[in-house]
PDB file of C-alpha atoms in Angstrom:
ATOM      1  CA  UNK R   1      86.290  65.741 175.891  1.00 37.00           C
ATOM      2  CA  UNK R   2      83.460  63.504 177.022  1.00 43.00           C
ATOM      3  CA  UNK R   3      83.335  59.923 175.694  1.00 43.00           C
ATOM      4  CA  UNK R   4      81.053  58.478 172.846  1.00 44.00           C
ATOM      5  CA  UNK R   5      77.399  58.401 173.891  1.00 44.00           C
ATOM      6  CA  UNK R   6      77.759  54.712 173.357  1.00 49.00           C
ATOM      7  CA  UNK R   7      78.552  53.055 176.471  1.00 55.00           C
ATOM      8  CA  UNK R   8      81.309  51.048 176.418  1.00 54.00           C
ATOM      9  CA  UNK R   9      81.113  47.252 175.658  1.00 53.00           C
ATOM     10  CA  UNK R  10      81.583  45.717 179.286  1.00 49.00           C
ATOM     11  CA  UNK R  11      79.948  48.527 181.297  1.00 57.00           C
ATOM     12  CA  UNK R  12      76.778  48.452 178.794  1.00 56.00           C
ATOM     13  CA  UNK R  13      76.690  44.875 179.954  1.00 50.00           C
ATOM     14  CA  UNK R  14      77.417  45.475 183.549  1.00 56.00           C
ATOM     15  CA  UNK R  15      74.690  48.278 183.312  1.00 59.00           C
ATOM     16  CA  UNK R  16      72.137  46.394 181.608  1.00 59.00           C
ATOM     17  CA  UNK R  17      72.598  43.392 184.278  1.00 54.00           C
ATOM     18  CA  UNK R  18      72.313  46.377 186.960  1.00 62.00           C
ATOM     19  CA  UNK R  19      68.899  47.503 184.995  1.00 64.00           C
ATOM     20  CA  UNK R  20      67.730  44.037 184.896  1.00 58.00           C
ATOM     21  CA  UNK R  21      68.323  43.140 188.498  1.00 60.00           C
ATOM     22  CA  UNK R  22      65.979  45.982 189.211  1.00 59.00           C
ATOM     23  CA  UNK R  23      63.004  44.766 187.184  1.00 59.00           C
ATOM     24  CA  UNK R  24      63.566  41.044 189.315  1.00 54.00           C
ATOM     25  CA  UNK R  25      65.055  41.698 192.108  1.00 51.00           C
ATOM     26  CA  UNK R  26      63.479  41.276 195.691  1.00 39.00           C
ATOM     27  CA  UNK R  27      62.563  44.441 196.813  1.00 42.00           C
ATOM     28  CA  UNK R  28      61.076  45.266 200.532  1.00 43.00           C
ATOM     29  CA  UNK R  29      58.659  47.369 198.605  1.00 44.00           C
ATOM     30  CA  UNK R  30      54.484  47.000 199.875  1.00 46.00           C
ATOM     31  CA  UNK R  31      52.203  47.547 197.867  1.00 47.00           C
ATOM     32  CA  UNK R  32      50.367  50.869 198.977  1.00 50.00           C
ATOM     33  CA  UNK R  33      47.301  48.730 198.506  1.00 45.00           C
ATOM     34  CA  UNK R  34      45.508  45.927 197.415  1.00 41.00           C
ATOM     35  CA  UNK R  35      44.973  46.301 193.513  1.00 48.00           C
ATOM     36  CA  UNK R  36      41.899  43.747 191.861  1.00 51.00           C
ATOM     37  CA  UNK R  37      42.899  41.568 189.552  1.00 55.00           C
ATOM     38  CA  UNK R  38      42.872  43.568 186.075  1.00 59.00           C
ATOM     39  CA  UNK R  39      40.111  43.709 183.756  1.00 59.00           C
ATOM     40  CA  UNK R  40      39.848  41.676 180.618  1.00 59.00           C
ATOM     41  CA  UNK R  41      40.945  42.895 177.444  1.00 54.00           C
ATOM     42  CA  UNK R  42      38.976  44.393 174.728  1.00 58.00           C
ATOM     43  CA  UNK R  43      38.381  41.876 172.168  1.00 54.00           C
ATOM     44  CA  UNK R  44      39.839  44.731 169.683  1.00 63.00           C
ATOM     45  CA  UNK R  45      43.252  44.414 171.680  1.00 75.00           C
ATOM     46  CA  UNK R  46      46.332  43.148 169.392  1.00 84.00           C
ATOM     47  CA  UNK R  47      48.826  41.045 171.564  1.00 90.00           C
ATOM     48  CA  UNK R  48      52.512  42.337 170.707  1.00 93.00           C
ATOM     49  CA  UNK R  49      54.973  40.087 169.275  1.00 91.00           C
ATOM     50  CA  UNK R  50      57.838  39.059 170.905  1.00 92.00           C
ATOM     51  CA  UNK R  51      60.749  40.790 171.648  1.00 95.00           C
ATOM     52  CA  UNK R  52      64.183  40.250 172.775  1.00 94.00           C
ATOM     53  CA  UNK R  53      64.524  39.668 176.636  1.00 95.00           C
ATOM     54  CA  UNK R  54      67.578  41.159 178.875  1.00 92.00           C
ATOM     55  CA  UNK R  55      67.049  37.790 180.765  1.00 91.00           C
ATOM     56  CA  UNK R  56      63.622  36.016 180.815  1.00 91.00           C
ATOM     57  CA  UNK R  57      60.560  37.862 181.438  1.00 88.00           C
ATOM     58  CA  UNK R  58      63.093  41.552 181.209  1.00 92.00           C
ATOM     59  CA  UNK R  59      62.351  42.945 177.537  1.00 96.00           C
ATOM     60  CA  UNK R  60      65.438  44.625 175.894  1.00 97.00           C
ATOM     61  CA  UNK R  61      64.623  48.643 174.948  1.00 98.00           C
ATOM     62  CA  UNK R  62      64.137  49.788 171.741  1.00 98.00           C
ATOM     63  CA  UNK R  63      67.223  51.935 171.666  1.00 98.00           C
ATOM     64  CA  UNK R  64      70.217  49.256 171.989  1.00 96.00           C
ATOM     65  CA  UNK R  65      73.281  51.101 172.525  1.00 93.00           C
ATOM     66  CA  UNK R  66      71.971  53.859 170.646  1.00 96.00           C
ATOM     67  CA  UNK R  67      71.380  55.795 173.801  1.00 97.00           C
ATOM     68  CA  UNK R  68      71.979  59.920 174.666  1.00 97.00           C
ATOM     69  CA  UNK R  69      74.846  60.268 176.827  1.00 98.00           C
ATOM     70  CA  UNK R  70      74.517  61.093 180.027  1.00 98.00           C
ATOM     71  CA  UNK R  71      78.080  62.458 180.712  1.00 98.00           C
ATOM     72  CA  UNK R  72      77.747  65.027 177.834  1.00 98.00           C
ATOM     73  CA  UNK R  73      74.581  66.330 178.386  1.00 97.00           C
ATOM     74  CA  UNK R  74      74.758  66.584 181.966  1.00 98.00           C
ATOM     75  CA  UNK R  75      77.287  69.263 184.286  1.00 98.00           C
ATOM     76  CA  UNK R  76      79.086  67.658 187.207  1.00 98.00           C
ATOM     77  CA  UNK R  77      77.110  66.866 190.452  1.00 98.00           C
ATOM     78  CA  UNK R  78      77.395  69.753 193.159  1.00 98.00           C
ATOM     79  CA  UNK R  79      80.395  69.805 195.063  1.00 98.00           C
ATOM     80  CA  UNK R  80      80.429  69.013 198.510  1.00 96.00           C
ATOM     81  CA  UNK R  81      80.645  72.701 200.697  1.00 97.00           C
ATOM     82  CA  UNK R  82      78.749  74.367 197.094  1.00 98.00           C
ATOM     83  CA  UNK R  83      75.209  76.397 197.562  1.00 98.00           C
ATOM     84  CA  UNK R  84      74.176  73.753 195.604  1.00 98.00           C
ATOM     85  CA  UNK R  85      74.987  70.832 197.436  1.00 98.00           C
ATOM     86  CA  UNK R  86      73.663  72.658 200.479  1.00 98.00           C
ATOM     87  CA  UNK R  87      70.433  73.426 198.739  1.00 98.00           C
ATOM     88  CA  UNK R  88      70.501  69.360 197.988  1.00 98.00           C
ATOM     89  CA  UNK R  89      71.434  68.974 201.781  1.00 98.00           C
ATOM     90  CA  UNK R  90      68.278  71.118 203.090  1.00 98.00           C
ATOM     91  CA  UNK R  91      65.910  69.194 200.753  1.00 98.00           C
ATOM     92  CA  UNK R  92      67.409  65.978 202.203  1.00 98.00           C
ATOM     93  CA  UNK R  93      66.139  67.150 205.338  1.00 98.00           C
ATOM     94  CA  UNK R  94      62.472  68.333 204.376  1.00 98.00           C
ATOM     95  CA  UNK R  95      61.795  64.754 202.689  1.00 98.00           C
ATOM     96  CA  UNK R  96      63.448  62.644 205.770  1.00 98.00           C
ATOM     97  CA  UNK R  97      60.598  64.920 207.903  1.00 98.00           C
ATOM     98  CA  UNK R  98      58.152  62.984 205.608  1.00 98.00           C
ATOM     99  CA  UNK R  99      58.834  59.464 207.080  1.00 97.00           C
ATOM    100  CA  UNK R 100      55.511  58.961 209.132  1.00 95.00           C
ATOM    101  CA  UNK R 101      53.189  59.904 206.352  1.00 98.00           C
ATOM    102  CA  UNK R 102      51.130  58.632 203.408  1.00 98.00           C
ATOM    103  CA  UNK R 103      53.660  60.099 200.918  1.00 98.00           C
ATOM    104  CA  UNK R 104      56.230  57.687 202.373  1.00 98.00           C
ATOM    105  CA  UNK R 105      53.882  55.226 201.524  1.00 98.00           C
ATOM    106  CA  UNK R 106      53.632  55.587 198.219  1.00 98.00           C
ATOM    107  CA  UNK R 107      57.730  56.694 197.896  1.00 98.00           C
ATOM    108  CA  UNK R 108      57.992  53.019 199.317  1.00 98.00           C
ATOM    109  CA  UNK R 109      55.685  51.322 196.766  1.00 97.00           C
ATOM    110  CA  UNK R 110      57.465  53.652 193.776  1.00 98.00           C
ATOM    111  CA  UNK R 111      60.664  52.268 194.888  1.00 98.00           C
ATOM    112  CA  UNK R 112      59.908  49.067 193.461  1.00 97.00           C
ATOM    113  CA  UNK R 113      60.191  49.080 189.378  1.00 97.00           C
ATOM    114  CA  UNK R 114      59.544  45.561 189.175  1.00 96.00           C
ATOM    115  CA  UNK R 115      56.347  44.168 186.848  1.00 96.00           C
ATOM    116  CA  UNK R 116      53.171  44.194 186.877  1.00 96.00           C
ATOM    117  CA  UNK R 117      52.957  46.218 189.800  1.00 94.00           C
ATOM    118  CA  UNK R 118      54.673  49.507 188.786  1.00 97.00           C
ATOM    119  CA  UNK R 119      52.732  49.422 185.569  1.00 97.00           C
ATOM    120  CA  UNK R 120      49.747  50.476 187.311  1.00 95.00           C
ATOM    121  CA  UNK R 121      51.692  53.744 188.670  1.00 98.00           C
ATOM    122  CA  UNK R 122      49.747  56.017 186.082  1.00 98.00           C
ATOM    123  CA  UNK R 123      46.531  54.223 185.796  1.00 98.00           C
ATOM    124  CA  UNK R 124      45.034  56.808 188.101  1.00 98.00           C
ATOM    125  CA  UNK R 125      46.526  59.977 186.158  1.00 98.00           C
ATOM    126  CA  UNK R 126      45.774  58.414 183.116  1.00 98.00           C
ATOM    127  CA  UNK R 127      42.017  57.046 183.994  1.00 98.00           C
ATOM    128  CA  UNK R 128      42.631  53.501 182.778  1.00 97.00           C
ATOM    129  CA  UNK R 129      43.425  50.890 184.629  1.00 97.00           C
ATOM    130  CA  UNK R 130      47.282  49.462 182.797  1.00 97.00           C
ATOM    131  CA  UNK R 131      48.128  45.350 182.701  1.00 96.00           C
ATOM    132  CA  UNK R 132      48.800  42.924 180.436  1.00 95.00           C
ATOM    133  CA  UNK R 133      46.245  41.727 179.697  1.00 95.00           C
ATOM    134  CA  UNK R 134      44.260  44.749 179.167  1.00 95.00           C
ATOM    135  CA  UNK R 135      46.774  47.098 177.529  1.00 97.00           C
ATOM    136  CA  UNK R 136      49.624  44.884 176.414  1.00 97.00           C
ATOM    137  CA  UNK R 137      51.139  46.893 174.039  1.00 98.00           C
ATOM    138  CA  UNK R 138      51.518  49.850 176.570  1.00 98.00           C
ATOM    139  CA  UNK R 139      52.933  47.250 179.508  1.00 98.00           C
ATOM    140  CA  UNK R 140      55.394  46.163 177.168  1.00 98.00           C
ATOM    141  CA  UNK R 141      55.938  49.637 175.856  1.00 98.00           C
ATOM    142  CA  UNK R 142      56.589  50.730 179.760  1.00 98.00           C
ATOM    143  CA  UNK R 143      59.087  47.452 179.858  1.00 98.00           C
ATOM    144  CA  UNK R 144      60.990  48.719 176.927  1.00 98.00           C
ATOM    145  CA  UNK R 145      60.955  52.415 177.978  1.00 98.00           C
ATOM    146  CA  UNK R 146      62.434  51.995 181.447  1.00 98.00           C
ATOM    147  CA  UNK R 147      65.212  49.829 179.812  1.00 98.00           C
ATOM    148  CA  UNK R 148      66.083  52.750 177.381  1.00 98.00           C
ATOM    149  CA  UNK R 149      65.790  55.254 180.204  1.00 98.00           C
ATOM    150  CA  UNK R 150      67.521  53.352 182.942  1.00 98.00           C
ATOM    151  CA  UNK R 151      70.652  52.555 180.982  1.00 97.00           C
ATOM    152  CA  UNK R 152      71.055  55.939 179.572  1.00 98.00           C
ATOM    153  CA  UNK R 153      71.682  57.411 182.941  1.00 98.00           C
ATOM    154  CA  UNK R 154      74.629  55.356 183.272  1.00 98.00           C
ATOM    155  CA  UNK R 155      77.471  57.117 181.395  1.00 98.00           C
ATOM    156  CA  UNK R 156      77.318  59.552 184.078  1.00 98.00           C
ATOM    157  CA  UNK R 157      76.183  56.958 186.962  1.00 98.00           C
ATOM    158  CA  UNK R 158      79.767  55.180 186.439  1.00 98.00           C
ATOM    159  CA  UNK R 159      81.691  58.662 185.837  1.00 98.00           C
ATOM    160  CA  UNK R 160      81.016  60.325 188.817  1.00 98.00           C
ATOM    161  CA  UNK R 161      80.419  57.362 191.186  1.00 98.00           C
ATOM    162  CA  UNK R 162      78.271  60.097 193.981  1.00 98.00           C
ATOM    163  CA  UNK R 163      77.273  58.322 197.004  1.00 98.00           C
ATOM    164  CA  UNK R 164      73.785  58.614 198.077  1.00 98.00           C
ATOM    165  CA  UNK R 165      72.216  60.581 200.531  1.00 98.00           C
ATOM    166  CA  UNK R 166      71.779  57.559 202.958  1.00 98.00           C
ATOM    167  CA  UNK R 167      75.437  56.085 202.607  1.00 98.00           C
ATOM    168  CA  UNK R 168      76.676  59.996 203.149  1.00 98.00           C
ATOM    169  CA  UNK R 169      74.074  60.483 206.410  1.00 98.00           C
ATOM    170  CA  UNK R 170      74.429  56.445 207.740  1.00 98.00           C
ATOM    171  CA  UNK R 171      70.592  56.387 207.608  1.00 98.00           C
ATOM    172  CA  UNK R 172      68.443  53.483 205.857  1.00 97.00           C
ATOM    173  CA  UNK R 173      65.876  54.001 202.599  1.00 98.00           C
ATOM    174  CA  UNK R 174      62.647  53.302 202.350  1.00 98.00           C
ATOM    175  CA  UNK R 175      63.405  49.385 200.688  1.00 97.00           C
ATOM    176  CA  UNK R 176      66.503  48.227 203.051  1.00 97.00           C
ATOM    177  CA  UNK R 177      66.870  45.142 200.596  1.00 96.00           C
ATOM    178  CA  UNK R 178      67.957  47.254 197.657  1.00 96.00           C
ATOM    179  CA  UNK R 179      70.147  49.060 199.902  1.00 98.00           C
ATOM    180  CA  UNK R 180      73.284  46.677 199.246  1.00 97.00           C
ATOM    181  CA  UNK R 181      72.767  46.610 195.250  1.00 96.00           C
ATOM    182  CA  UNK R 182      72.188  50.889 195.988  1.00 97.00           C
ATOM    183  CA  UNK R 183      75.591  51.018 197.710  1.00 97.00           C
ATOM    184  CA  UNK R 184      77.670  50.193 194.658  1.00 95.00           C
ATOM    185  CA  UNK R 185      75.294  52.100 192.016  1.00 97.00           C
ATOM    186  CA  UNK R 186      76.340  55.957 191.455  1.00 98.00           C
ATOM    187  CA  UNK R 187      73.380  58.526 192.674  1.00 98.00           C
ATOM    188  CA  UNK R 188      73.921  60.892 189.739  1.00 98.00           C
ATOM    189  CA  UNK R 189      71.365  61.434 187.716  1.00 98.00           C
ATOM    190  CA  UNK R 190      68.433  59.541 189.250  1.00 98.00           C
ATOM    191  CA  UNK R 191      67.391  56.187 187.106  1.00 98.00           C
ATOM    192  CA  UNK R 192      63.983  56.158 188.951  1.00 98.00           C
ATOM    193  CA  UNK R 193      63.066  59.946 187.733  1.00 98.00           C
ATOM    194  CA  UNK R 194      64.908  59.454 184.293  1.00 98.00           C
ATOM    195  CA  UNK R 195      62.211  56.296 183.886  1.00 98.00           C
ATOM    196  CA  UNK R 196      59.049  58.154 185.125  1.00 98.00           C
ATOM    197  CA  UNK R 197      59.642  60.930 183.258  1.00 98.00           C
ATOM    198  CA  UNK R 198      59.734  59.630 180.298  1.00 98.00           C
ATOM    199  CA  UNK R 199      57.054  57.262 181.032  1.00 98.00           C
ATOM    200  CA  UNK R 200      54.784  60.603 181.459  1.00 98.00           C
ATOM    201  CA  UNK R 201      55.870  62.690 178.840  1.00 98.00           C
ATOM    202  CA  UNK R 202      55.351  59.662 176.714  1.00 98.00           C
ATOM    203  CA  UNK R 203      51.675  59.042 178.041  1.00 98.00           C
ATOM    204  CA  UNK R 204      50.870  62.778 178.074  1.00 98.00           C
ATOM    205  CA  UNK R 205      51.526  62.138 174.124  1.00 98.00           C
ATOM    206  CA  UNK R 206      49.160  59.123 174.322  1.00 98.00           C
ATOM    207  CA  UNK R 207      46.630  60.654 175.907  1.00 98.00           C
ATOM    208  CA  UNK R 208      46.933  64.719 176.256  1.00 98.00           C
ATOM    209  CA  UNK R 209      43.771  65.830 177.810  1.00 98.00           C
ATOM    210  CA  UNK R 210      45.337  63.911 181.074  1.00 98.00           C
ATOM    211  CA  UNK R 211      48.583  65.787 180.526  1.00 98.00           C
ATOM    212  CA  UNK R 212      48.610  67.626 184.034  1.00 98.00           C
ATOM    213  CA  UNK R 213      47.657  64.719 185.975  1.00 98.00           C
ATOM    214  CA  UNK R 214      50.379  62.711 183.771  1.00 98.00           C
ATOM    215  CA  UNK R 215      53.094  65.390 184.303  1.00 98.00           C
ATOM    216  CA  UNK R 216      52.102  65.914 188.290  1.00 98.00           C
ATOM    217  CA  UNK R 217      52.615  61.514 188.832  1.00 98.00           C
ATOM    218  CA  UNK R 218      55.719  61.523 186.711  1.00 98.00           C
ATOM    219  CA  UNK R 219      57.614  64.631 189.120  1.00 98.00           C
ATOM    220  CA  UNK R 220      56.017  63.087 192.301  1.00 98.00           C
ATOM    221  CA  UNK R 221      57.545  59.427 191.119  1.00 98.00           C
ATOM    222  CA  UNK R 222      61.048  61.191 190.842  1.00 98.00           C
ATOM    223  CA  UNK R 223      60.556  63.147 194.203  1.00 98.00           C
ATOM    224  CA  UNK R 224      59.061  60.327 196.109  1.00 98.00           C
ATOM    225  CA  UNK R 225      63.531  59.109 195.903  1.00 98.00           C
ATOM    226  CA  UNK R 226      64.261  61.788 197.862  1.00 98.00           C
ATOM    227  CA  UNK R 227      61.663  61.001 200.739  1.00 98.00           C
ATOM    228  CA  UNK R 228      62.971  57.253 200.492  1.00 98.00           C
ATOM    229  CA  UNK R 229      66.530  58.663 201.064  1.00 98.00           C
ATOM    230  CA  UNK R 230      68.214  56.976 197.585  1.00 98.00           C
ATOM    231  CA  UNK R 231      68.758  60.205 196.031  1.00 98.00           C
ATOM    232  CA  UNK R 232      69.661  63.979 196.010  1.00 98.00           C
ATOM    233  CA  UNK R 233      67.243  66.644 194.530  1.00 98.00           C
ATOM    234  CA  UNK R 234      70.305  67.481 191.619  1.00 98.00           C
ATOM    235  CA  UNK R 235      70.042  63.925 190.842  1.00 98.00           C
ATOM    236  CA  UNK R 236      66.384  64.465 190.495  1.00 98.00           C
ATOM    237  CA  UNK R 237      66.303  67.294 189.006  1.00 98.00           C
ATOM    238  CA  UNK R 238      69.032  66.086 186.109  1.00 98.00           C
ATOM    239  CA  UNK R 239      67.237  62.375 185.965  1.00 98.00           C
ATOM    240  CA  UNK R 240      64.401  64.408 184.059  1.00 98.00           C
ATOM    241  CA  UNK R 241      67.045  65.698 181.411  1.00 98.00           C
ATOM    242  CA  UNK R 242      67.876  62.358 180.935  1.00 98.00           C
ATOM    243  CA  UNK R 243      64.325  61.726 180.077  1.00 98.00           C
ATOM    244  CA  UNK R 244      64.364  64.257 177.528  1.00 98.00           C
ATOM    245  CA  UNK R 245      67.132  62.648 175.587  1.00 98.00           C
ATOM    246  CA  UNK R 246      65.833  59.190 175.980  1.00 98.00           C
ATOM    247  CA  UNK R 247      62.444  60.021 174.418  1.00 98.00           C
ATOM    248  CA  UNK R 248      63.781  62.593 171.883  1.00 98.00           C
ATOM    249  CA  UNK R 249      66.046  59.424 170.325  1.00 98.00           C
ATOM    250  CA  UNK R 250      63.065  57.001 170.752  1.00 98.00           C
ATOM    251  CA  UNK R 251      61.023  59.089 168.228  1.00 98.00           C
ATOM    252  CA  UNK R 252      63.310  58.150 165.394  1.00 97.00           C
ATOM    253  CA  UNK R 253      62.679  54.490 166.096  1.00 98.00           C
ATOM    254  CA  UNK R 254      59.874  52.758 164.321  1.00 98.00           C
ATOM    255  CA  UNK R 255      59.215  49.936 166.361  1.00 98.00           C
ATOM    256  CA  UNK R 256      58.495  52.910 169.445  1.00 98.00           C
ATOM    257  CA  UNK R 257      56.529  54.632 167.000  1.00 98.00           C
ATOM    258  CA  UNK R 258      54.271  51.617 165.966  1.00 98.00           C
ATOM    259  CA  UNK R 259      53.865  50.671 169.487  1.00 98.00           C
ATOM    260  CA  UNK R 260      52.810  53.884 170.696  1.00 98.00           C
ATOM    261  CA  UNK R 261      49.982  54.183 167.707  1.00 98.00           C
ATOM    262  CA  UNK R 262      48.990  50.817 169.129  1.00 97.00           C
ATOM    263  CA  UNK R 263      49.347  51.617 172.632  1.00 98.00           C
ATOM    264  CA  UNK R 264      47.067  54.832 171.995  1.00 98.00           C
ATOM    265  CA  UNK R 265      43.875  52.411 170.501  1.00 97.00           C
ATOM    266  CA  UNK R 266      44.348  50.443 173.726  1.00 97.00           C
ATOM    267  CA  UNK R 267      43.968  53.391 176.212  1.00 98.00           C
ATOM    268  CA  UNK R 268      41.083  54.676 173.762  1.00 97.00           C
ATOM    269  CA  UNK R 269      39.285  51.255 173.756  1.00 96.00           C
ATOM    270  CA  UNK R 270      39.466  51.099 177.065  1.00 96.00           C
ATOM    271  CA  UNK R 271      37.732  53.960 177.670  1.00 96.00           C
ATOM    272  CA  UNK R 272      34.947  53.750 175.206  1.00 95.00           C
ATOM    273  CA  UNK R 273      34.260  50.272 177.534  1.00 94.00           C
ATOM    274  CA  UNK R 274      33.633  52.743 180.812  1.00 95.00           C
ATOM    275  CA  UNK R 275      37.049  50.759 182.216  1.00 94.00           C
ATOM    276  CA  UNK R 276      38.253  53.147 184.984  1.00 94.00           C
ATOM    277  CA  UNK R 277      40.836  52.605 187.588  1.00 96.00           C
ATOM    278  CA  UNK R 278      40.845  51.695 191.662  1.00 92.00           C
ATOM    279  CA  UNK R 279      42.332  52.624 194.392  1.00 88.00           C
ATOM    280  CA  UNK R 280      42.969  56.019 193.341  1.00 97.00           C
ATOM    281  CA  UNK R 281      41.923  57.829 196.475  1.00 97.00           C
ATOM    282  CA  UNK R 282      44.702  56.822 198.793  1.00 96.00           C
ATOM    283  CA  UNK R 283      47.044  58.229 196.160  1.00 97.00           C
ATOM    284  CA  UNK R 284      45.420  61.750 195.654  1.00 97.00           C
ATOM    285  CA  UNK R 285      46.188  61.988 199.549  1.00 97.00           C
ATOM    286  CA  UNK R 286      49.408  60.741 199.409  1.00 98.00           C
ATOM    287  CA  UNK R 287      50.307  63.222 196.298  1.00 98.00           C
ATOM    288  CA  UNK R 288      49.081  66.178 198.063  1.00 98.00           C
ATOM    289  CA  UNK R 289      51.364  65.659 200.708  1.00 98.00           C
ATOM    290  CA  UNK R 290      54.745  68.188 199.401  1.00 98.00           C
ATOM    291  CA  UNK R 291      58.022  68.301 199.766  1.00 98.00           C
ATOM    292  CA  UNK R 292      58.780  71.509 201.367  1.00 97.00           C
ATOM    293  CA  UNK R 293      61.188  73.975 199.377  1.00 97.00           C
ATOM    294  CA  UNK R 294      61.473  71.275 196.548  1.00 97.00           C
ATOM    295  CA  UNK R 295      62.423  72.981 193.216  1.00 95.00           C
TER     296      UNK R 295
END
């Protein structure tokens, strides 16, 4: 029988240190380019009120311990000499094939879930440009998201304990200064993909006519761990699951609710103000740019 969904006491606060390392950590991470500084705020724009903080500038989620649980919902990774650990095998070696190209690029810049910078991940899918100051209830509704997201992977994370595709291979990642913190953090189900995922399915919500573009960013996001060698495609694959649970239980919350009405006026002022995003070129390329034989 699998444990409560609740993570125990100790790991949720080993886990919630992990998640919070990630958001402030160092990572080797370049930018794939140059952003502007962001554009003013509306003068309609409501500035949220303060939250609780995982450590300072590291918002707590909305969920608390209230989280799905990743060890029931999810089957056991593939075993090693399984079809499906060879099928996670081959894909390892279609991304690594990537390393030279503009999709490693951005793989390199997703890597890095630190703010402000991986706020701006969707701007381009979504056509606005996102920051705090010009969309602060959605930057700190991304903040609270990732931590919801993040530690609801890790039920399973500390369960099975899989090594990652670079530890199994001896090869190096795409941000060789997370690669020590990586080494003692399980690979199964992907925290990356489990975030991005839910961040699009919740922005798809927020703003549906960019629901393809939104749902296209959020997979590529995911994927772009396999080119950077920190996950397997299973991982993947079961990181958006994750994401399903995550956002299912955040609809019952009312703070997640309120924020995302709020959240939606920001996205629509913006847009009635002509505000559109930069930079958005280099990304098309580097999004066209596929993993071959990824499922």
């Amino acid at each position: 029988m699998h444990r409560k969904a609740m993570l125990h006491p100790r790991r949720q606060v080993a886990s919630l240190l992990i998640v919070a390392s990630l958001l402030t950590a160092c990572s080797s991470a370049p930018p794939l380019s140059t952003a502007p500084a962001p554009p003013p705020a509306p003068a309609s724009v409501v500035v949220p009120a303060p939250v609780p903080e995982l450590r300072p500038g590291v918002p707590a989620g909305y969920l608390g311990r209230s989280l799905p649980d990743s060890l029931a919902l999810l089957p056991p990774p593939p075993a090693k000499g399984s079809a499906a650990f060879a099928q996670d095998q081959a894909i390892h070696r279609a991304a690594q094939q990537l390393r030279s190209s503009p999709r490693y690029a951005l793989a390199t810049t997703d890597s890095d879930l630190r703010f402000p910078q991986v706020a701006n991940t969707f701007s381009c899918a979504l056509g606005v440009p996102v920051s705090q100051q010009a969309t602060p209830t959605l930057y700190l509704l991304l903040q609270r998201t990732l931590v919801d997201a993040g530690l609801a992977t890790y039920a399973a994370k500390d369960h099975y304990k899989r090594v990652r595709p670079f530890v199994f291979h001896k090869e190096g990642t795409c941000a060789p200064a997370d690669e020590a913190a990586l080494r003692g953090d399980g690979s199964y189900p992907s925290g990356h993909t489990a975030i991005s995922w839910t961040w699009a399915l919740l922005l798809t919500e927020l703003s549906p006519d960019q629901a393809d573009a939104l749902l296209a960013r959020g997979r590529a996001f995911g994927e772009n761990r396999l080119i950077c060698n920190a996950h397997w495609q299973s991982d993947v694959l079961e990181g958006r699951a994750i994401a399903a649970g995550a956002l299912a239980k955040l609809h019952a919350n009312a703070d997640f609710s309120r924020d995302m009405a709020l959240a939606r006026t920001e996205i629509q002022s913006l847009r009635g103000h002509g505000v559109q995003p930069t930079g958005c070129e280099a990304e098309k390329a580097a999004l066209a740019i596929r993993i071959p034989g990824v499922l």
